[in-house]
Tab-separated table of C-alpha atoms and ligand atoms in Angstrom:
chain	number	residue	atom	x	y	z
A	841	UNK	CA	17.321	8.580	-19.815
A	842	UNK	CA	15.492	7.921	-23.090
A	843	UNK	CA	13.541	10.613	-24.885
A	844	UNK	CA	9.839	10.714	-24.054
A	845	UNK	CA	6.870	12.924	-24.819
A	846	UNK	CA	5.005	14.828	-22.098
A	847	UNK	CA	1.418	16.040	-22.108
A	848	UNK	CA	-0.979	17.342	-19.534
A	849	UNK	CA	-4.390	15.714	-19.825
A	850	UNK	CA	-7.330	18.104	-20.075
A	851	UNK	CA	-9.882	15.562	-18.832
A	852	UNK	CA	-10.259	11.930	-17.773
A	853	UNK	CA	-11.308	10.830	-21.281
A	854	UNK	CA	-8.395	12.671	-22.863
A	855	UNK	CA	-6.000	11.001	-20.428
A	856	UNK	CA	-7.414	7.553	-21.213
A	857	UNK	CA	-7.245	8.177	-24.954
A	858	UNK	CA	-3.678	9.506	-24.763
A	859	UNK	CA	-2.511	6.345	-23.012
A	860	UNK	CA	-4.502	4.033	-25.312
A	861	UNK	CA	-3.197	5.757	-28.442
A	862	UNK	CA	0.482	5.594	-27.502
A	863	UNK	CA	1.997	2.177	-26.708
A	864	UNK	CA	4.365	2.572	-23.784
A	865	UNK	CA	2.593	5.702	-22.431
A	866	UNK	CA	2.149	6.041	-18.684
A	867	UNK	CA	0.174	8.229	-16.325
A	868	UNK	CA	2.218	10.662	-14.293
A	869	UNK	CA	1.097	11.505	-10.767
A	870	UNK	CA	3.604	13.329	-8.554
A	871	UNK	CA	6.426	11.523	-10.378
A	872	UNK	CA	8.200	10.713	-7.124
A	873	UNK	CA	8.530	7.028	-8.034
A	874	UNK	CA	8.122	6.868	-11.820
A	875	UNK	CA	10.644	9.649	-12.609
A	876	UNK	CA	13.215	8.124	-10.237
A	877	UNK	CA	12.861	4.788	-12.050
A	878	UNK	CA	13.187	6.490	-15.418
A	879	UNK	CA	16.439	8.081	-14.278
A	880	UNK	CA	17.936	4.698	-13.528
A	881	UNK	CA	16.560	3.073	-16.683
A	882	UNK	CA	14.087	0.689	-15.038
A	883	UNK	CA	11.091	2.510	-16.545
A	884	UNK	CA	11.208	3.742	-20.140
A	885	UNK	CA	7.799	5.231	-20.995
A	886	UNK	CA	7.359	6.631	-24.494
A	887	UNK	CA	4.993	9.338	-23.149
A	888	UNK	CA	3.975	10.734	-19.783
A	889	UNK	CA	0.374	11.728	-19.439
A	890	UNK	CA	0.239	14.107	-16.470
A	891	UNK	CA	-2.974	13.549	-14.499
A	892	UNK	CA	-2.292	15.780	-11.512
A	893	UNK	CA	-4.555	18.594	-12.729
A	894	UNK	CA	-7.546	16.413	-13.456
A	895	UNK	CA	-10.557	17.089	-11.267
A	896	UNK	CA	-9.884	13.986	-9.217
A	897	UNK	CA	-8.590	15.540	-6.035
A	898	UNK	CA	-10.143	16.094	-2.656
A	899	UNK	CA	-11.983	14.067	-0.030
A	900	UNK	CA	-15.754	13.809	-0.087
A	901	UNK	CA	-18.536	12.008	1.741
A	902	UNK	CA	-19.820	8.880	-0.050
A	903	UNK	CA	-23.611	8.776	-0.476
A	904	UNK	CA	-23.642	5.241	1.018
A	905	UNK	CA	-21.503	6.391	3.987
A	906	UNK	CA	-17.748	6.482	4.286
A	907	UNK	CA	-15.307	8.670	2.389
A	908	UNK	CA	-14.048	8.908	-1.164
A	909	UNK	CA	-10.486	10.119	-1.651
A	910	UNK	CA	-9.721	11.315	-5.167
A	911	UNK	CA	-6.751	9.720	-6.913
A	912	UNK	CA	-4.857	12.977	-7.430
A	913	UNK	CA	-5.216	14.086	-3.807
A	914	UNK	CA	-1.725	14.502	-2.448
A	915	UNK	CA	-0.622	12.257	0.386
A	916	UNK	CA	-0.294	15.412	2.552
A	917	UNK	CA	-3.851	16.582	1.857
A	918	UNK	CA	-5.315	13.120	2.411
A	919	UNK	CA	-3.473	12.801	5.737
A	920	UNK	CA	-4.580	16.265	6.932
A	921	UNK	CA	-8.236	16.012	6.014
A	922	UNK	CA	-10.276	16.380	9.240
A	923	UNK	CA	-12.639	13.523	8.424
A	924	UNK	CA	-9.814	11.156	7.528
A	925	UNK	CA	-8.133	12.044	10.796
A	926	UNK	CA	-11.287	11.617	12.831
A	927	UNK	CA	-12.800	8.501	11.206
A	928	UNK	CA	-9.685	6.685	9.925
A	929	UNK	CA	-6.789	7.758	12.136
A	930	UNK	CA	-4.647	4.768	11.070
A	931	UNK	CA	-4.752	6.078	7.510
A	932	UNK	CA	-3.480	9.502	8.559
A	933	UNK	CA	-0.778	7.869	10.662
A	934	UNK	CA	0.245	5.580	7.803
A	935	UNK	CA	0.459	8.450	5.311
A	936	UNK	CA	2.510	10.540	7.728
A	937	UNK	CA	4.861	7.609	8.335
A	938	UNK	CA	5.772	7.571	4.632
A	939	UNK	CA	8.551	9.440	2.875
A	940	UNK	CA	9.034	13.106	3.826
A	941	UNK	CA	6.905	16.246	3.929
A	942	UNK	CA	8.190	17.391	0.546
A	943	UNK	CA	7.516	14.017	-1.091
A	944	UNK	CA	4.048	13.764	0.473
A	945	UNK	CA	3.242	17.186	-0.966
A	946	UNK	CA	3.921	15.788	-4.440
A	947	UNK	CA	2.873	12.148	-4.186
A	948	UNK	CA	-0.707	11.256	-5.109
A	949	UNK	CA	-3.037	8.576	-3.778
A	950	UNK	CA	-3.147	6.809	-7.161
A	951	UNK	CA	0.602	6.839	-7.571
A	952	UNK	CA	1.149	5.655	-4.014
A	953	UNK	CA	-0.896	2.507	-4.680
A	954	UNK	CA	1.147	1.721	-7.821
A	955	UNK	CA	4.599	2.632	-6.533
A	956	UNK	CA	7.057	-0.157	-7.198
A	957	UNK	CA	9.138	-2.276	-4.887
A	958	UNK	CA	12.275	-0.976	-3.162
A	959	UNK	CA	14.167	-4.239	-3.657
A	960	UNK	CA	17.675	-3.067	-4.514
A	961	UNK	CA	18.066	-5.561	-7.343
A	962	UNK	CA	14.946	-4.262	-9.060
A	963	UNK	CA	16.679	-0.927	-9.626
A	964	UNK	CA	20.039	-2.472	-10.527
A	965	UNK	CA	20.093	-3.160	-14.252
A	966	UNK	CA	23.200	-5.315	-13.905
A	967	UNK	CA	21.376	-7.983	-11.831
A	968	UNK	CA	18.699	-10.527	-12.673
A	969	UNK	CA	15.184	-9.607	-11.531
A	970	UNK	CA	11.988	-11.410	-12.555
A	971	UNK	CA	9.949	-8.343	-11.773
A	972	UNK	CA	11.969	-6.173	-14.151
A	973	UNK	CA	12.679	-8.853	-16.789
A	974	UNK	CA	10.389	-11.905	-16.455
A	975	UNK	CA	12.317	-15.160	-16.495
A	976	UNK	CA	15.706	-13.568	-15.715
A	977	UNK	CA	15.870	-14.866	-12.137
A	978	UNK	CA	15.746	-13.366	-8.661
A	979	UNK	CA	19.040	-11.993	-7.288
A	980	UNK	CA	17.546	-11.372	-3.858
A	981	UNK	CA	16.952	-15.023	-2.901
A	982	UNK	CA	20.683	-15.784	-2.618
A	983	UNK	CA	21.627	-12.131	-2.093
A	984	UNK	CA	20.803	-9.320	0.325
A	985	UNK	CA	17.270	-9.892	1.502
A	986	UNK	CA	17.080	-8.941	5.166
A	987	UNK	CA	14.217	-6.542	4.389
A	988	UNK	CA	12.315	-8.829	2.027
A	989	UNK	CA	9.143	-10.877	2.384
A	990	UNK	CA	8.324	-13.570	4.894
A	991	UNK	CA	4.759	-14.263	3.710
A	992	UNK	CA	3.276	-15.115	0.331
A	993	UNK	CA	6.517	-15.027	-1.631
A	994	UNK	CA	7.558	-17.553	-4.247
A	995	UNK	CA	10.814	-18.663	-5.859
A	996	UNK	CA	10.123	-16.034	-8.511
A	997	UNK	CA	10.166	-12.961	-6.251
A	998	UNK	CA	10.565	-12.210	-2.554
A	999	UNK	CA	10.084	-8.438	-2.681
A	1000	UNK	CA	7.730	-6.443	-0.436
A	1001	UNK	CA	5.300	-3.710	-1.334
A	1002	UNK	CA	6.561	-0.397	-0.052
A	1003	UNK	CA	3.345	1.580	0.540
A	1004	UNK	CA	2.319	2.488	4.066
A	1005	UNK	CA	-0.946	3.955	2.920
A	1006	UNK	CA	-2.038	0.707	1.281
A	1007	UNK	CA	-1.650	-1.174	4.566
A	1008	UNK	CA	-4.133	1.102	6.332
A	1009	UNK	CA	-6.456	0.915	3.311
A	1010	UNK	CA	-6.347	-2.904	3.522
A	1011	UNK	CA	-7.438	-2.788	7.153
A	1012	UNK	CA	-10.395	-0.584	6.220
A	1013	UNK	CA	-11.520	-2.785	3.316
A	1014	UNK	CA	-11.017	0.086	0.903
A	1015	UNK	CA	-12.027	-0.178	-2.738
A	1016	UNK	CA	-10.068	1.213	-5.666
A	1017	UNK	CA	-12.129	2.939	-8.346
A	1018	UNK	CA	-10.942	3.348	-11.905
A	1019	UNK	CA	-12.023	4.443	-15.395
A	1020	UNK	CA	-11.271	2.824	-18.744
A	1021	UNK	CA	-12.466	3.806	-22.224
A	1022	UNK	CA	-15.079	1.014	-21.769
A	1023	UNK	CA	-16.403	2.501	-18.552
A	1024	UNK	CA	-15.845	2.637	-14.803
A	1025	UNK	CA	-14.973	-0.212	-12.471
A	1026	UNK	CA	-13.772	-0.933	-8.956
A	1027	UNK	CA	-11.580	-3.503	-7.252
A	1028	UNK	CA	-11.493	-4.201	-3.504
A	1029	UNK	CA	-8.009	-3.570	-2.162
A	1030	UNK	CA	-7.911	-7.245	-1.059
A	1031	UNK	CA	-7.832	-8.185	-4.767
A	1032	UNK	CA	-5.969	-5.177	-6.122
A	1033	UNK	CA	-2.505	-6.745	-5.796
A	1034	UNK	CA	-2.411	-10.268	-7.302
A	1035	UNK	CA	-0.430	-13.000	-5.518
A	1036	UNK	CA	3.213	-13.181	-6.702
A	1037	UNK	CA	2.961	-16.606	-8.368
A	1038	UNK	CA	5.324	-16.901	-11.319
A	1039	UNK	CA	4.641	-13.395	-12.682
A	1040	UNK	CA	5.936	-10.850	-10.190
A	1041	UNK	CA	5.915	-8.247	-12.977
A	1042	UNK	CA	2.093	-8.306	-12.876
A	1043	UNK	CA	1.564	-5.996	-9.949
A	1044	UNK	CA	-2.070	-4.900	-10.057
A	1045	UNK	CA	-5.452	-6.214	-11.117
A	1046	UNK	CA	-6.231	-3.016	-13.072
A	1047	UNK	CA	-7.279	-3.488	-16.712
A	1048	UNK	CA	-4.715	-2.246	-19.253
A	1049	UNK	CA	-4.753	1.544	-19.566
A	1050	UNK	CA	-7.018	2.055	-16.528
A	1051	UNK	CA	-6.807	5.327	-14.689
A	1052	UNK	CA	-7.313	5.167	-10.947
A	1053	UNK	CA	-9.888	7.816	-10.065
A	1054	UNK	CA	-10.442	7.340	-6.342
A	1055	UNK	CA	-10.205	5.177	-3.273
A	1056	UNK	CA	-13.458	4.562	-1.335
A	1057	UNK	CA	-13.427	3.894	2.403
A	1058	UNK	CA	-16.578	2.114	3.632
A	1059	UNK	CA	-18.348	3.885	6.481
A	1060	UNK	CA	-17.713	2.140	9.795
A	1061	UNK	CA	-17.652	3.544	13.256
A	1062	UNK	CA	-14.899	1.082	14.081
A	1063	UNK	CA	-12.534	2.943	11.774
A	1064	UNK	CA	-12.079	5.605	14.460
A	1065	UNK	CA	-10.656	2.916	16.763
A	1066	UNK	CA	-7.609	2.307	14.605
A	1067	UNK	CA	-3.839	2.795	14.759
A	1068	UNK	CA	-0.841	2.358	12.477
A	1069	UNK	CA	2.619	1.514	13.743
A	1070	UNK	CA	5.741	1.229	11.606
A	1071	UNK	CA	9.189	-0.100	12.447
A	1072	UNK	CA	11.989	1.041	10.185
A	1073	UNK	CA	15.776	1.181	10.122
A	1074	UNK	CA	15.853	4.991	10.641
A	1075	UNK	CA	13.469	7.195	12.552
A	1076	UNK	CA	12.213	8.873	9.406
A	1077	UNK	CA	12.503	8.769	5.629
A	1078	UNK	CA	12.671	4.995	5.496
A	1079	UNK	CA	10.398	2.245	4.251
A	1080	UNK	CA	8.796	-0.225	6.656
A	1081	UNK	CA	10.717	-3.120	8.008
A	1082	UNK	CA	7.375	-4.249	9.443
A	1083	UNK	CA	4.222	-2.215	9.910
A	1084	UNK	CA	0.780	-2.940	11.328
A	1085	UNK	CA	-2.588	-1.248	10.841
A	1086	UNK	CA	-5.104	-2.440	13.400
A	1087	UNK	CA	-8.730	-1.684	14.253
A	1088	UNK	CA	-10.249	-2.840	17.558
A	1089	UNK	CA	-13.864	-2.201	18.537
A	1090	UNK	CA	-14.919	-3.504	21.959
A	1091	UNK	CA	-18.474	-3.463	23.344
A	1092	UNK	CA	-19.600	-4.917	26.697
A	1093	UNK	CA	-16.186	-6.548	27.208
A	1094	UNK	CA	-16.220	-8.373	23.862
A	1095	UNK	CA	-14.411	-7.708	20.620
A	1096	UNK	CA	-17.050	-6.782	18.040
A	1097	UNK	CA	-14.787	-5.752	15.192
A	1098	UNK	CA	-11.102	-6.274	14.656
A	1099	UNK	CA	-8.862	-5.881	11.592
A	1100	UNK	CA	-5.155	-6.495	11.276
A	1101	UNK	CA	-3.097	-5.663	8.207
A	1102	UNK	CA	0.655	-6.014	7.910
A	1103	UNK	CA	3.138	-4.123	5.777
A	1104	UNK	CA	6.780	-4.872	4.936
A	1105	UNK	CA	6.208	-8.648	5.044
A	1106	UNK	CA	4.731	-9.543	1.612
A	1107	UNK	CA	4.288	-8.391	-1.969
A	1108	UNK	CA	1.064	-6.663	-0.918
A	1109	UNK	CA	-0.574	-5.528	2.317
A	1110	UNK	CA	-1.195	-8.764	4.270
A	1111	UNK	CA	-4.538	-9.066	5.971
A	1112	UNK	CA	-4.380	-11.465	8.930
A	1113	UNK	CA	-7.894	-12.901	8.611
A	1114	UNK	CA	-7.388	-16.037	10.713
A	1115	UNK	CA	-5.939	-13.975	13.561
A	1116	UNK	CA	-8.916	-11.648	13.382
A	1117	UNK	CA	-11.263	-14.645	13.616
A	1118	UNK	CA	-9.585	-15.755	16.847
A	1119	UNK	CA	-10.286	-12.382	18.448
A	1120	UNK	CA	-13.827	-11.660	17.245
A	1121	UNK	CA	-16.659	-12.135	19.760
A	1122	UNK	CA	-14.198	-12.917	22.555
A	1123	UNK	CA	-12.820	-10.861	25.466
A	1124	UNK	CA	-9.835	-8.649	24.522
A	1125	UNK	CA	-7.235	-10.281	26.756
A	1126	UNK	CA	-3.409	-10.129	26.499
A	1127	UNK	CA	-3.310	-13.919	26.076
A	1128	UNK	CA	-5.650	-13.763	23.109
A	1129	UNK	CA	-3.654	-10.945	21.572
A	1130	UNK	CA	-0.502	-13.078	21.778
A	1131	UNK	CA	-2.222	-16.118	20.292
A	1132	UNK	CA	-3.641	-13.978	17.484
A	1133	UNK	CA	-0.217	-12.458	16.771
A	1134	UNK	CA	1.265	-15.938	16.497
A	1135	UNK	CA	-1.548	-17.027	14.221
A	1136	UNK	CA	-1.026	-13.966	11.985
A	1137	UNK	CA	2.523	-15.135	11.212
A	1138	UNK	CA	1.844	-18.896	11.272
A	1139	UNK	CA	2.259	-19.162	7.478
A	1140	UNK	CA	5.542	-17.234	7.464
A	1141	UNK	CA	8.450	-18.724	5.540
A	1142	UNK	CA	11.419	-16.583	6.432
A	1143	UNK	CA	14.394	-16.360	4.089
A	1144	UNK	CA	17.968	-16.979	5.259
A	1145	UNK	CA	18.354	-13.509	6.799
A	1146	UNK	CA	14.940	-12.141	7.672
A	1147	UNK	CA	13.551	-14.446	10.350
A	1148	UNK	CA	13.646	-11.504	12.757
A	1149	UNK	CA	10.614	-10.069	10.914
A	1150	UNK	CA	8.402	-12.840	12.227
A	1151	UNK	CA	9.125	-11.997	15.856
A	1152	UNK	CA	8.991	-8.288	15.119
A	1153	UNK	CA	5.571	-8.524	13.431
A	1154	UNK	CA	4.160	-10.677	16.256
A	1155	UNK	CA	5.373	-8.242	18.891
A	1156	UNK	CA	4.060	-5.288	16.978
A	1157	UNK	CA	0.588	-6.813	16.561
A	1158	UNK	CA	0.430	-7.741	20.251
A	1159	UNK	CA	1.575	-4.272	21.359
A	1160	UNK	CA	-0.779	-2.420	19.067
A	1161	UNK	CA	-3.814	-4.475	20.052
A	1162	UNK	CA	-2.936	-3.946	23.731
A	1163	UNK	CA	-2.746	-0.189	23.197
A	1164	UNK	CA	-6.073	-0.126	21.371
A	1165	UNK	CA	-7.686	-2.221	24.122
A	1166	UNK	CA	-6.432	0.261	26.754
A	1167	UNK	CA	-7.925	3.118	24.745
A	1168	UNK	CA	-11.215	1.258	24.487
A	1169	UNK	CA	-11.326	0.864	28.310
A	1170	UNK	CA	-11.168	4.628	28.604
A	1171	UNK	CA	-14.171	5.223	26.310
B	209	FAD	C1	13.138	8.958	-0.735
B	209	FAD	C2	11.752	8.346	-0.741
B	209	FAD	C3	11.253	7.796	0.429
B	209	FAD	C4	9.985	7.239	0.405
B	209	FAD	N1	9.469	6.681	1.567
B	209	FAD	C5	8.247	6.094	1.526
B	209	FAD	C6	7.685	5.463	2.704
B	209	FAD	O1	8.329	5.407	3.749
B	209	FAD	N2	6.466	4.905	2.622
B	209	FAD	C7	5.719	4.944	1.462
B	209	FAD	O2	4.602	4.452	1.454
B	209	FAD	N3	6.212	5.532	0.346
B	209	FAD	C8	7.452	6.097	0.369
B	209	FAD	N4	7.944	6.672	-0.751
B	209	FAD	C9	7.227	6.443	-2.005
B	209	FAD	C10	6.207	7.519	-2.301
B	209	FAD	O3	5.150	7.406	-1.369
B	209	FAD	C11	5.722	7.246	-3.701
B	209	FAD	O4	6.833	7.530	-4.572
B	209	FAD	C12	4.515	8.034	-4.068
B	209	FAD	O5	3.452	7.738	-3.232
B	209	FAD	C13	4.137	7.759	-5.522
B	209	FAD	O6	3.121	8.696	-5.869
B	209	FAD	P1	3.288	9.578	-7.180
B	209	FAD	O7	2.044	10.341	-7.338
B	209	FAD	O8	4.513	10.407	-7.094
B	209	FAD	O9	3.443	8.459	-8.245
B	209	FAD	P2	4.171	8.490	-9.658
B	209	FAD	O10	5.626	8.325	-9.455
B	209	FAD	O11	3.706	9.636	-10.477
B	209	FAD	O12	3.545	7.189	-10.312
B	209	FAD	C14	3.782	5.890	-9.741
B	209	FAD	C15	3.055	4.870	-10.645
B	209	FAD	O13	1.662	5.060	-10.554
B	209	FAD	C16	1.132	5.276	-11.866
B	209	FAD	N5	-0.005	6.222	-11.668
B	209	FAD	C17	0.048	7.419	-11.062
B	209	FAD	N6	-1.181	7.937	-10.949
B	209	FAD	C18	-2.014	7.029	-11.525
B	209	FAD	C19	-3.461	6.985	-11.696
B	209	FAD	N7	-4.273	7.955	-11.238
B	209	FAD	N8	-3.992	5.921	-12.306
B	209	FAD	C20	-3.195	4.908	-12.772
B	209	FAD	N9	-1.830	4.920	-12.624
B	209	FAD	C21	-1.280	5.948	-11.994
B	209	FAD	C22	2.237	5.791	-12.704
B	209	FAD	O14	2.077	5.533	-14.087
B	209	FAD	C23	3.421	5.020	-12.135
B	209	FAD	O15	3.427	3.717	-12.654
B	209	FAD	C24	9.197	7.257	-0.781
B	209	FAD	C25	9.707	7.844	-1.974
B	209	FAD	C26	10.984	8.355	-1.957
B	209	FAD	C27	11.495	8.974	-3.212
B	210	SF4	S1	12.855	-10.031	-5.030
B	210	SF4	FE1	11.589	-9.568	-6.827
B	210	SF4	S2	12.160	-7.456	-7.263
B	210	SF4	FE2	13.846	-8.291	-6.012
B	210	SF4	S3	15.325	-9.238	-7.409
B	210	SF4	FE3	13.879	-10.820	-6.873
B	210	SF4	S4	12.406	-10.767	-8.543
B	210	SF4	FE4	13.440	-8.765	-8.547
């Protein structure tokens, strides 16, 4: 590990200034991803600016409705908050499906959004990786890629985004709020992760030096009718092979609101907009759920060894929508 400086920021402005004044400086949340990557030499920050004690934690009501979750709120606290559990159950389920209790006690909401891929070649300095060194190549395309992307990938990178939390946030149309020295801004989660294109190293739409301050969840009664389901290679402590966050709101026998977001299949949470369109304002039947699940994966381009993800994702969508529809019948 290279030498680096450490400082604890006293306020948001101090944190922004510390990063702006020191090229190569990085914010430190719980450190559960950044520090691991420093140990293996993938990340080499000159300075860590610890933001965990900034007054950016906690969950509060948004004046316009919905909830605001502070960026330094731990994954455990966000998952356990009574209003998150009641109004956005898929978010609690997604958070609890991630990592382990100890990690969730350290990991922050801001850090979770910006955690980096778990592609094995990304952390292996002896192999080419366009995400680590742009232009060096992608070892995964001809190598081990059974858990890589089936949607939205390019010849430059086929990695997936590892966050469970971000998949649920995508289904809820969450917005990421940030601060820069020039002022505050926000980015809808749907635009937070740029498409892979030919620059897989460019992983977020945040301006340089921006500090994530919060994630805002728009108020919607439909959020309560949501679920998250994750398939993984072990029962716990493993990243998603495929995951689905779904919302289904049925009134008078018709689907009024539906959202489907997929994890483990692309470089970012994948919202299945065309599948949602097939379901909206129609009866929630098993046939429609199957058709929508097929539509959700219609653009899939599996690699040599991960075609199973297409079937898995379709089955997961169909099953989750079916379960939500059953729950709706009981309301
Ligand atoms: C063994 C293991 C298993 C795991 N399993 C899962 C899993 O199943 N599902 C899952 O979703 N995750 C999993 N994780 C990942 C874990 O959720 C992330 O490591 C964690 O959420 C990152 O949060 P952090 O606060 O520790 O981020 P850090 O490691 O502190 O930071 C990560 C990145 O975010 C940046 N950053 C942090 N805070 C801010 C901010 N406020 N503004 C701007 N930039 C910021 C940092 O500079 C860094 O680039 C696992 C991790 C481990 C080690
Ligand atoms: S899939 Fe992406 S992260 Fe993995 S080796 Fe290829 S370029 Fe690197």
